[in-house]
Amino acid sequence: MSLKKQFIKTKPVVKVTFSIDAKDANSAAVVGDFNNWNIEEGTLSKLKNGTFKATYDLVKDAIYEFKYVIDGSYVNDPEADSYKWNDFAGSENSVLVV
């Protein structure tokens, strides 16, 4: 799993690339505060090497909670900036600081 942040000097956005290695998975998505936890809006594309990947423009100077959804199972990113407990889900969410 990987998070890559590219700060754009001329715009108030950060290009964030989410990628997760899930060779045996049929589908993967990233859901979080930035897409209203909507799986359809967070669909990741599967590459030939089995990695799922997508890049999103997120407003900078913000903190987002997120998770990956791999074949219906919610998974945290081990490379997240931190983790935050979510009472609604009864588990921790990954945290992204941009």
Short mmCIF file of C-alpha atoms in Angstrom, two decimals:
data_model
loop_
_atom_site.label_atom_id
_atom_site.label_comp_id
_atom_site.label_asym_id
_atom_site.label_seq_id
_atom_site.Cartn_x
_atom_site.Cartn_y
_atom_site.Cartn_z
CA MET A 1 0.00 0.00 0.00
CA SER A 2 1.20 3.42 -0.75
CA LEU A 3 0.27 7.05 -0.50
CA LYS A 4 1.99 9.59 -2.71
CA LYS A 5 1.41 13.33 -2.28
CA GLN A 6 2.27 15.87 -4.96
CA PHE A 7 1.84 19.47 -3.83
CA ILE A 8 0.85 21.93 -6.58
CA LYS A 9 2.31 25.39 -5.95
CA THR A 10 -0.12 27.22 -8.23
CA LYS A 11 -3.31 25.59 -6.91
CA PRO A 12 -4.81 24.92 -3.45
CA VAL A 13 -4.84 21.18 -4.13
CA VAL A 14 -2.65 18.16 -3.56
CA LYS A 15 -2.59 15.28 -6.04
CA VAL A 16 -2.80 12.17 -3.87
CA THR A 17 -2.16 8.77 -5.41
CA PHE A 18 -3.66 5.85 -3.53
CA SER A 19 -2.33 2.41 -4.42
CA ILE A 20 -2.76 -1.00 -2.88
CA ASP A 21 -1.29 -4.35 -3.80
CA ALA A 22 -4.17 -6.83 -4.09
CA LYS A 23 -3.23 -9.34 -6.80
CA ASP A 24 -6.01 -11.78 -5.95
CA ALA A 25 -8.74 -9.14 -5.58
CA ASN A 26 -11.48 -8.51 -8.12
CA SER A 27 -12.15 -4.93 -7.05
CA ALA A 28 -10.74 -2.20 -4.86
CA ALA A 29 -11.74 1.33 -3.93
CA VAL A 30 -10.68 4.09 -1.60
CA VAL A 31 -13.40 5.71 0.48
CA GLY A 32 -13.19 8.61 2.87
CA ASP A 33 -14.16 12.12 3.84
CA PHE A 34 -13.10 13.39 0.40
CA ASN A 35 -15.72 11.31 -1.50
CA ASN A 36 -18.46 10.89 1.13
CA TRP A 37 -17.39 7.27 1.73
CA ASN A 38 -18.82 6.40 -1.71
CA ILE A 39 -17.32 3.21 -3.18
CA GLU A 40 -18.38 4.11 -6.74
CA GLU A 41 -16.56 7.45 -6.54
CA GLY A 42 -13.44 5.78 -5.12
CA THR A 43 -12.97 2.95 -7.61
CA LEU A 44 -9.32 2.08 -8.17
CA SER A 45 -8.01 0.79 -11.51
CA LYS A 46 -6.24 -2.57 -11.54
CA LEU A 47 -2.80 -2.58 -13.14
CA LYS A 48 -1.15 -5.60 -14.80
CA ASN A 49 1.08 -6.17 -11.75
CA GLY A 50 -1.98 -6.60 -9.48
CA THR A 51 -1.82 -3.16 -7.90
CA PHE A 52 -4.97 -1.05 -7.73
CA LYS A 53 -4.33 2.67 -8.17
CA ALA A 54 -5.96 6.10 -8.64
CA THR A 55 -5.04 9.76 -8.18
CA TYR A 56 -7.35 12.36 -6.66
CA ASP A 57 -7.08 16.12 -6.27
CA LEU A 58 -7.70 16.94 -2.61
CA VAL A 59 -7.92 20.36 -0.98
CA LYS A 60 -4.65 21.06 0.82
CA ASP A 61 -4.25 22.04 4.46
CA ALA A 62 -6.85 19.45 5.41
CA ILE A 63 -7.08 16.14 7.27
CA TYR A 64 -9.01 13.25 5.76
CA GLU A 65 -10.08 9.88 7.17
CA PHE A 66 -10.15 7.00 4.70
CA LYS A 67 -10.05 3.23 4.15
CA TYR A 68 -9.56 0.87 1.25
CA VAL A 69 -12.37 -1.50 0.29
CA ILE A 70 -10.99 -4.72 -1.19
CA ASP A 71 -13.64 -7.15 -2.42
CA GLY A 72 -16.02 -5.68 0.17
CA SER A 73 -13.59 -5.77 3.13
CA TYR A 74 -12.44 -2.52 4.74
CA VAL A 75 -8.66 -2.23 5.18
CA ASN A 76 -6.44 0.51 6.63
CA ASP A 77 -3.30 1.76 4.93
CA PRO A 78 -0.19 0.86 6.97
CA GLU A 79 1.55 3.93 5.50
CA ALA A 80 -1.17 6.36 6.65
CA ASP A 81 -0.07 9.51 8.45
CA SER A 82 -1.94 8.31 11.55
CA TYR A 83 -5.11 6.49 12.64
CA LYS A 84 -8.30 7.71 14.30
CA TRP A 85 -10.96 5.72 16.15
CA ASN A 86 -14.41 5.87 14.54
CA ASP A 87 -17.31 5.03 16.86
CA PHE A 88 -19.74 4.59 13.94
CA ALA A 89 -17.62 1.84 12.35
CA GLY A 90 -16.24 0.49 15.62
CA SER A 91 -12.70 0.52 14.22
CA GLU A 92 -9.84 2.82 13.34
CA ASN A 93 -9.66 4.75 10.08
CA SER A 94 -6.49 5.72 8.24
CA VAL A 95 -5.71 9.45 8.38
CA LEU A 96 -4.22 11.49 5.54
CA VAL A 97 -2.79 14.97 6.22
CA VAL A 98 -2.30 17.20 3.19
#
